[in-house]
């Protein structure tokens, strides 16, 4: 919890404050558009749509693009326009240091082409191979903080101080005297909408040629949370076109709530989810270590509010959230490069022990998606629904088709972390278990590379020559996470290293079937067991 403000023993009105801060410091500031009373229907008849106006001019279409196979190089995503990289007038960091790259799941996705140990390949389809199918799993775009989270609590702390005895702020914290809390909760920010629209455009340019393999309209999936629906529609608008997307595909919106099975929000089917609060504990322990000096340093500029490491951690979070919502944040310049590295590791710890390889339910929560993946790859209808799979939807060929060249699913950051654990991408976890009191050398588990805002995991199914001496084409699969190709050597039957991350499709499917068999969903998600901490789990399973 954030530090509680010690209120005066007599009523605030009788105190004798020496105020530097405005009384509205820390207050919430919101805006609504369209304005109250303004409705589209008022003057709608004056503004007919394009179909009614007519005169569209020539409209011939061109051919579909397949840049992922035909372009001479991969197009990498390195742009965060219109977000501003924080300056360094207080911390003295060099301009090259970009805190955005250390915000973990709170940062925008950026291409990480050689992050996972295969520096000699790229997202481009390997030479001599032909793309036949693609599977996309993506996270929603940048959002406001979740309801009641640390940034909102910090704002309440500041506002309570301003309302009562007041506070003074100087130096790098001087802005707090007039700062207000402008963040909403849960829903996408404008930048978050941009991220998913751009992702859709990029996916059409890279993989659009696969649309020629459809005989009907595609089915894409998302969950029912507002930001999930908005993200899916933004992606579709980018992929199909703003005017075309409503009639170009079907959006399957799966209920995300208690009592409903959903592989894209599996925690509702797993009662042991969050067992022992392992992620929060490990992250909190590290926060008390790496922010101790920062808390003392910042306290000297603030009188009337006593800071704790939790408060200062909330200020780091505020930097990320304000930037992706408002374009910049005064909080960003308060911290050194070392403190941003510490922040990144705090999120790595939270995910490792809360949703990733060090959590006993992680593989179980991700295994439902793996079951769906195997069904899609083998075109085999699902008949067993013993995990987070939804028998009503997965058992219906209309809502769970098996003949699509393109599959698109939208999900959350923690689910991507669970799914890559269930897929057994062991190179991400090779230096685990993670210590909770220091950053280890050779750290391989970086949430910024795995599940940032707009994160995208792509499975490419390709036909390649069976060997250097045999030109017969056989199916392979490879996985690309935020433009970084992931080695599949931790998967049974895919152990042989391949510079392009390729594994024979039949071998991959067999390895996934074995993985499904070894993950005991019923036990890991429902059994009564105690987890020691820190645990030595590195594959997301309790039951062995």
GROMACS .gro file of C-alpha atoms in nm, residues 193-511:
model
  319
  193UNK     CA    1  -0.573   0.283  -3.047
  194UNK     CA    2  -0.299   0.391  -3.286
  195UNK     CA    3  -0.084   0.091  -3.191
  196UNK     CA    4  -0.347  -0.164  -3.289
  197UNK     CA    5  -0.453   0.017  -3.604
  198UNK     CA    6  -0.089   0.027  -3.715
  199UNK     CA    7  -0.046  -0.338  -3.622
  200UNK     CA    8  -0.339  -0.422  -3.849
  201UNK     CA    9  -0.196  -0.222  -4.138
  202UNK     CA   10   0.144  -0.383  -4.095
  203UNK     CA   11  -0.008  -0.731  -4.079
  204UNK     CA   12  -0.198  -0.672  -4.406
  205UNK     CA   13   0.119  -0.556  -4.582
  206UNK     CA   14   0.313  -0.856  -4.451
  207UNK     CA   15   0.053  -1.134  -4.476
  208UNK     CA   16  -0.230  -1.003  -4.696
  209UNK     CA   17  -0.162  -1.253  -4.975
  210UNK     CA   18  -0.292  -1.530  -4.748
  211UNK     CA   19  -0.642  -1.382  -4.780
  212UNK     CA   20  -0.656  -1.547  -5.122
  213UNK     CA   21  -0.688  -1.881  -4.943
  214UNK     CA   22  -1.021  -1.798  -4.779
  215UNK     CA   23  -1.348  -1.930  -4.920
  216UNK     CA   24  -1.558  -1.745  -4.660
  217UNK     CA   25  -1.512  -1.462  -4.414
  218UNK     CA   26  -1.242  -1.492  -4.144
  219UNK     CA   27  -1.325  -1.531  -3.775
  220UNK     CA   28  -1.100  -1.335  -3.539
  221UNK     CA   29  -1.134  -1.349  -3.160
  222UNK     CA   30  -1.113  -1.117  -2.863
  223UNK     CA   31  -1.260  -1.092  -2.512
  224UNK     CA   32  -1.545  -0.877  -2.386
  225UNK     CA   33  -1.348  -0.615  -2.190
  226UNK     CA   34  -1.378  -0.269  -2.345
  227UNK     CA   35  -1.009  -0.234  -2.425
  228UNK     CA   36  -1.006  -0.581  -2.579
  229UNK     CA   37  -1.300  -0.509  -2.810
  230UNK     CA   38  -1.157  -0.168  -2.901
  231UNK     CA   39  -0.815  -0.321  -2.976
  232UNK     CA   40  -0.966  -0.591  -3.196
  233UNK     CA   41  -1.171  -0.338  -3.394
  234UNK     CA   42  -0.875  -0.104  -3.436
  235UNK     CA   43  -0.670  -0.396  -3.569
  236UNK     CA   44  -0.950  -0.491  -3.808
  237UNK     CA   45  -0.985  -0.132  -3.931
  238UNK     CA   46  -0.614  -0.127  -4.008
  239UNK     CA   47  -0.613  -0.472  -4.164
  240UNK     CA   48  -0.930  -0.452  -4.376
  241UNK     CA   49  -0.985  -0.076  -4.406
  242UNK     CA   50  -1.199   0.168  -4.207
  243UNK     CA   51  -1.504   0.139  -4.432
  244UNK     CA   52  -1.457  -0.226  -4.524
  245UNK     CA   53  -1.389  -0.398  -4.193
  246UNK     CA   54  -1.747  -0.423  -4.056
  247UNK     CA   55  -1.845  -0.661  -4.338
  248UNK     CA   56  -1.507  -0.823  -4.413
  249UNK     CA   57  -1.486  -1.062  -4.118
  250UNK     CA   58  -1.656  -1.185  -3.799
  251UNK     CA   59  -1.534  -1.068  -3.458
  252UNK     CA   60  -1.594  -1.333  -3.194
  253UNK     CA   61  -1.620  -1.160  -2.855
  254UNK     CA   62  -1.573  -1.416  -2.576
  255UNK     CA   63  -1.709  -1.325  -2.233
  256UNK     CA   64  -1.434  -1.238  -1.987
  257UNK     CA   65  -1.589  -1.294  -1.645
  258UNK     CA   66  -1.616  -1.547  -1.365
  259UNK     CA   67  -1.800  -1.861  -1.469
  260UNK     CA   68  -1.701  -1.845  -1.836
  261UNK     CA   69  -1.420  -2.047  -1.995
  262UNK     CA   70  -1.196  -1.838  -2.217
  263UNK     CA   71  -0.845  -1.930  -2.331
  264UNK     CA   72  -0.770  -1.561  -2.392
  265UNK     CA   73  -0.855  -1.481  -2.026
  266UNK     CA   74  -0.795  -1.818  -1.857
  267UNK     CA   75  -0.765  -1.706  -1.494
  268UNK     CA   76  -1.140  -1.734  -1.438
  269UNK     CA   77  -1.113  -2.110  -1.498
  270UNK     CA   78  -0.811  -2.148  -1.266
  271UNK     CA   79  -0.895  -2.090  -0.896
  272UNK     CA   80  -0.526  -2.120  -0.796
  273UNK     CA   81  -0.440  -1.824  -1.017
  274UNK     CA   82  -0.242  -1.579  -0.804
  275UNK     CA   83  -0.161  -1.847  -0.546
  276UNK     CA   84   0.050  -1.696  -0.269
  277UNK     CA   85   0.087  -1.361  -0.448
  278UNK     CA   86   0.432  -1.477  -0.555
  279UNK     CA   87   0.472  -1.209  -0.820
  280UNK     CA   88   0.372  -0.919  -0.595
  281UNK     CA   89   0.593  -1.038  -0.310
  282UNK     CA   90   0.904  -1.086  -0.522
  283UNK     CA   91   0.860  -0.754  -0.701
  284UNK     CA   92   0.791  -0.570  -0.374
  285UNK     CA   93   1.101  -0.715  -0.209
  286UNK     CA   94   1.319  -0.592  -0.494
  287UNK     CA   95   1.147  -0.251  -0.500
  288UNK     CA   96   1.247  -0.192  -0.137
  289UNK     CA   97   1.610  -0.253  -0.236
  290UNK     CA   98   1.658  -0.066  -0.562
  291UNK     CA   99   1.447   0.240  -0.471
  292UNK     CA  100   1.584   0.297  -0.122
  293UNK     CA  101   1.833   0.562  -0.234
  294UNK     CA  102   1.587   0.723  -0.476
  295UNK     CA  103   1.332   0.761  -0.198
  296UNK     CA  104   1.581   0.949   0.020
  297UNK     CA  105   1.697   1.162  -0.273
  298UNK     CA  106   1.345   1.271  -0.371
  299UNK     CA  107   1.227   1.324  -0.013
  300UNK     CA  108   1.457   1.626   0.024
  301UNK     CA  109   1.250   1.810  -0.236
  302UNK     CA  110   0.915   1.739  -0.071
  303UNK     CA  111   0.791   1.868   0.266
  304UNK     CA  112   0.452   1.767   0.404
  305UNK     CA  113   0.439   1.422   0.244
  306UNK     CA  114   0.654   1.135   0.366
  307UNK     CA  115   0.752   0.911   0.076
  308UNK     CA  116   0.796   0.534   0.090
  309UNK     CA  117   0.947   0.311  -0.175
  310UNK     CA  118   0.592   0.216  -0.278
  311UNK     CA  119   0.515   0.583  -0.345
  312UNK     CA  120   0.831   0.625  -0.551
  313UNK     CA  121   0.752   0.305  -0.743
  314UNK     CA  122   0.410   0.454  -0.820
  315UNK     CA  123   0.591   0.760  -0.957
  316UNK     CA  124   0.786   0.538  -1.196
  317UNK     CA  125   0.459   0.377  -1.305
  318UNK     CA  126   0.309   0.725  -1.346
  319UNK     CA  127   0.588   0.811  -1.588
  320UNK     CA  128   0.492   0.519  -1.812
  321UNK     CA  129   0.116   0.564  -1.787
  322UNK     CA  130   0.120   0.942  -1.840
  323UNK     CA  131   0.351   0.907  -2.139
  324UNK     CA  132   0.129   0.656  -2.323
  325UNK     CA  133  -0.181   0.860  -2.233
  326UNK     CA  134  -0.065   1.223  -2.254
  327UNK     CA  135   0.247   1.201  -2.470
  328UNK     CA  136   0.498   1.286  -2.196
  329UNK     CA  137   0.539   1.290  -1.819
  330UNK     CA  138   0.730   1.507  -1.574
  331UNK     CA  139   0.780   1.199  -1.357
  332UNK     CA  140   1.013   1.038  -1.611
  333UNK     CA  141   1.307   1.266  -1.547
  334UNK     CA  142   1.318   1.188  -1.175
  335UNK     CA  143   1.506   0.861  -1.215
  336UNK     CA  144   1.851   0.743  -1.319
  337UNK     CA  145   1.929   0.476  -1.576
  338UNK     CA  146   2.012   0.235  -1.293
  339UNK     CA  147   1.673   0.297  -1.134
  340UNK     CA  148   1.497   0.229  -1.465
  341UNK     CA  149   1.688  -0.098  -1.494
  342UNK     CA  150   1.565  -0.177  -1.145
  343UNK     CA  151   1.208  -0.093  -1.250
  344UNK     CA  152   1.235  -0.324  -1.549
  345UNK     CA  153   1.355  -0.608  -1.328
  346UNK     CA  154   1.072  -0.550  -1.080
  347UNK     CA  155   0.827  -0.622  -1.362
  348UNK     CA  156   1.030  -0.920  -1.479
  349UNK     CA  157   1.003  -1.062  -1.125
  350UNK     CA  158   0.631  -0.989  -1.107
  351UNK     CA  159   0.565  -1.179  -1.430
  352UNK     CA  160   0.816  -1.459  -1.371
  353UNK     CA  161   0.660  -1.557  -1.038
  354UNK     CA  162   0.308  -1.433  -1.109
  355UNK     CA  163   0.233  -1.547  -1.466
  356UNK     CA  164   0.545  -1.703  -1.615
  357UNK     CA  165   0.792  -1.989  -1.575
  358UNK     CA  166   0.819  -1.951  -1.195
  359UNK     CA  167   0.444  -1.972  -1.130
  360UNK     CA  168   0.290  -2.316  -1.063
  361UNK     CA  169  -0.027  -2.240  -1.264
  362UNK     CA  170   0.125  -2.056  -1.562
  363UNK     CA  171   0.150  -2.353  -1.800
  364UNK     CA  172  -0.198  -2.468  -1.702
  365UNK     CA  173  -0.341  -2.127  -1.778
  366UNK     CA  174  -0.170  -2.116  -2.118
  367UNK     CA  175  -0.236  -2.476  -2.219
  368UNK     CA  176  -0.591  -2.412  -2.342
  369UNK     CA  177  -0.455  -2.193  -2.620
  370UNK     CA  178  -0.204  -2.466  -2.705
  371UNK     CA  179  -0.490  -2.715  -2.738
  372UNK     CA  180  -0.665  -2.477  -2.976
  373UNK     CA  181  -0.342  -2.429  -3.171
  374UNK     CA  182  -0.298  -2.803  -3.221
  375UNK     CA  183  -0.659  -2.831  -3.340
  376UNK     CA  184  -0.600  -2.555  -3.593
  377UNK     CA  185  -0.268  -2.691  -3.716
  378UNK     CA  186  -0.408  -3.041  -3.763
  379UNK     CA  187  -0.760  -2.933  -3.868
  380UNK     CA  188  -0.897  -3.165  -3.601
  381UNK     CA  189  -1.224  -3.072  -3.425
  382UNK     CA  190  -1.194  -3.039  -3.048
  383UNK     CA  191  -1.392  -3.290  -2.844
  384UNK     CA  192  -1.229  -3.267  -2.500
  385UNK     CA  193  -1.272  -2.947  -2.298
  386UNK     CA  194  -1.087  -3.003  -1.972
  387UNK     CA  195  -0.893  -2.676  -1.934
  388UNK     CA  196  -0.992  -2.315  -2.001
  389UNK     CA  197  -1.129  -2.408  -2.343
  390UNK     CA  198  -1.493  -2.321  -2.410
  391UNK     CA  199  -1.687  -2.626  -2.523
  392UNK     CA  200  -1.974  -2.421  -2.666
  393UNK     CA  201  -1.753  -2.206  -2.888
  394UNK     CA  202  -1.461  -2.444  -2.953
  395UNK     CA  203  -1.699  -2.727  -3.037
  396UNK     CA  204  -1.875  -2.531  -3.311
  397UNK     CA  205  -1.710  -2.511  -3.655
  398UNK     CA  206  -1.874  -2.173  -3.714
  399UNK     CA  207  -1.720  -2.008  -3.407
  400UNK     CA  208  -1.403  -2.217  -3.415
  401UNK     CA  209  -1.316  -2.277  -3.782
  402UNK     CA  210  -1.024  -2.501  -3.870
  403UNK     CA  211  -0.959  -2.402  -4.232
  404UNK     CA  212  -0.828  -2.046  -4.207
  405UNK     CA  213  -0.495  -1.934  -4.357
  406UNK     CA  214  -0.493  -1.647  -4.102
  407UNK     CA  215  -0.588  -1.667  -3.732
  408UNK     CA  216  -0.596  -1.357  -3.510
  409UNK     CA  217  -0.657  -1.363  -3.134
  410UNK     CA  218  -0.642  -1.067  -2.893
  411UNK     CA  219  -0.546  -1.117  -2.530
  412UNK     CA  220  -0.372  -0.969  -2.222
  413UNK     CA  221  -0.007  -0.937  -2.119
  414UNK     CA  222  -0.025  -1.197  -1.844
  415UNK     CA  223  -0.187  -1.444  -2.083
  416UNK     CA  224   0.091  -1.404  -2.338
  417UNK     CA  225   0.335  -1.475  -2.054
  418UNK     CA  226   0.142  -1.792  -1.964
  419UNK     CA  227   0.110  -1.906  -2.325
  420UNK     CA  228   0.482  -1.874  -2.405
  421UNK     CA  229   0.539  -2.076  -2.086
  422UNK     CA  230   0.292  -2.341  -2.200
  423UNK     CA  231   0.460  -2.347  -2.542
  424UNK     CA  232   0.786  -2.425  -2.357
  425UNK     CA  233   0.998  -2.146  -2.503
  426UNK     CA  234   1.275  -2.242  -2.264
  427UNK     CA  235   1.539  -1.998  -2.392
  428UNK     CA  236   1.341  -1.719  -2.227
  429UNK     CA  237   1.372  -1.896  -1.892
  430UNK     CA  238   1.724  -2.034  -1.912
  431UNK     CA  239   1.866  -1.821  -1.629
  432UNK     CA  240   1.583  -1.894  -1.383
  433UNK     CA  241   1.481  -1.910  -1.108
  434UNK     CA  242   1.521  -1.534  -1.071
  435UNK     CA  243   1.675  -1.391  -0.752
  436UNK     CA  244   1.461  -1.133  -0.574
  437UNK     CA  245   1.742  -0.924  -0.426
  438UNK     CA  246   1.960  -0.843  -0.730
  439UNK     CA  247   1.958  -0.843  -1.109
  440UNK     CA  248   2.142  -1.155  -1.230
  441UNK     CA  249   2.402  -1.149  -1.504
  442UNK     CA  250   2.276  -1.290  -1.832
  443UNK     CA  251   1.912  -1.211  -1.757
  444UNK     CA  252   1.700  -1.374  -2.029
  445UNK     CA  253   1.345  -1.306  -1.913
  446UNK     CA  254   1.249  -0.953  -2.013
  447UNK     CA  255   0.880  -0.863  -2.005
  448UNK     CA  256   0.953  -0.563  -2.227
  449UNK     CA  257   1.043  -0.816  -2.500
  450UNK     CA  258   0.754  -1.051  -2.421
  451UNK     CA  259   0.438  -0.859  -2.334
  452UNK     CA  260   0.453  -0.479  -2.384
  453UNK     CA  261   0.149  -0.285  -2.504
  454UNK     CA  262   0.067  -0.414  -2.855
  455UNK     CA  263   0.286  -0.722  -2.817
  456UNK     CA  264   0.249  -0.972  -3.101
  457UNK     CA  265   0.338  -1.340  -3.120
  458UNK     CA  266   0.334  -1.478  -3.474
  459UNK     CA  267   0.343  -1.842  -3.577
  460UNK     CA  268   0.451  -1.884  -3.939
  461UNK     CA  269   0.366  -2.213  -4.110
  462UNK     CA  270   0.593  -2.248  -4.411
  463UNK     CA  271   0.680  -2.512  -4.670
  464UNK     CA  272   1.055  -2.558  -4.711
  465UNK     CA  273   1.289  -2.806  -4.882
  466UNK     CA  274   1.325  -3.112  -4.660
  467UNK     CA  275   1.706  -3.087  -4.678
  468UNK     CA  276   1.988  -2.919  -4.865
  469UNK     CA  277   1.993  -3.212  -5.106
  470UNK     CA  278   1.618  -3.272  -5.134
  471UNK     CA  279   1.395  -3.002  -5.285
  472UNK     CA  280   1.071  -3.171  -5.180
  473UNK     CA  281   0.872  -2.918  -4.978
  474UNK     CA  282   0.758  -3.020  -4.630
  475UNK     CA  283   0.574  -2.809  -4.367
  476UNK     CA  284   0.766  -2.633  -4.089
  477UNK     CA  285   0.667  -2.384  -3.821
  478UNK     CA  286   0.854  -2.098  -3.655
  479UNK     CA  287   0.757  -1.844  -3.390
  480UNK     CA  288   0.833  -1.472  -3.388
  481UNK     CA  289   0.776  -1.260  -3.078
  482UNK     CA  290   0.783  -0.885  -3.143
  483UNK     CA  291   0.999  -0.948  -3.450
  484UNK     CA  292   1.242  -1.168  -3.258
  485UNK     CA  293   1.260  -1.530  -3.378
  486UNK     CA  294   1.231  -1.771  -3.084
  487UNK     CA  295   1.435  -2.095  -3.071
  488UNK     CA  296   1.212  -2.400  -3.032
  489UNK     CA  297   1.481  -2.627  -2.889
  490UNK     CA  298   1.298  -2.669  -2.557
  491UNK     CA  299   1.009  -2.845  -2.731
  492UNK     CA  300   1.016  -3.223  -2.759
  493UNK     CA  301   1.105  -3.333  -3.115
  494UNK     CA  302   1.231  -2.981  -3.198
  495UNK     CA  303   1.557  -3.006  -3.002
  496UNK     CA  304   1.788  -2.975  -3.304
  497UNK     CA  305   1.898  -2.610  -3.328
  498UNK     CA  306   1.803  -2.424  -3.644
  499UNK     CA  307   1.939  -2.081  -3.729
  500UNK     CA  308   1.595  -1.970  -3.855
  501UNK     CA  309   1.403  -2.119  -3.562
  502UNK     CA  310   1.234  -2.378  -3.784
  503UNK     CA  311   1.086  -2.707  -3.663
  504UNK     CA  312   0.909  -2.967  -3.874
  505UNK     CA  313   0.537  -2.906  -3.828
  506UNK     CA  314   0.467  -3.272  -3.750
  507UNK     CA  315   0.741  -3.270  -3.486
  508UNK     CA  316   0.610  -2.948  -3.334
  509UNK     CA  317   0.256  -3.087  -3.314
  510UNK     CA  318   0.384  -3.405  -3.152
  511UNK     CA  319   0.583  -3.196  -2.904
   0.00000   0.00000   0.00000
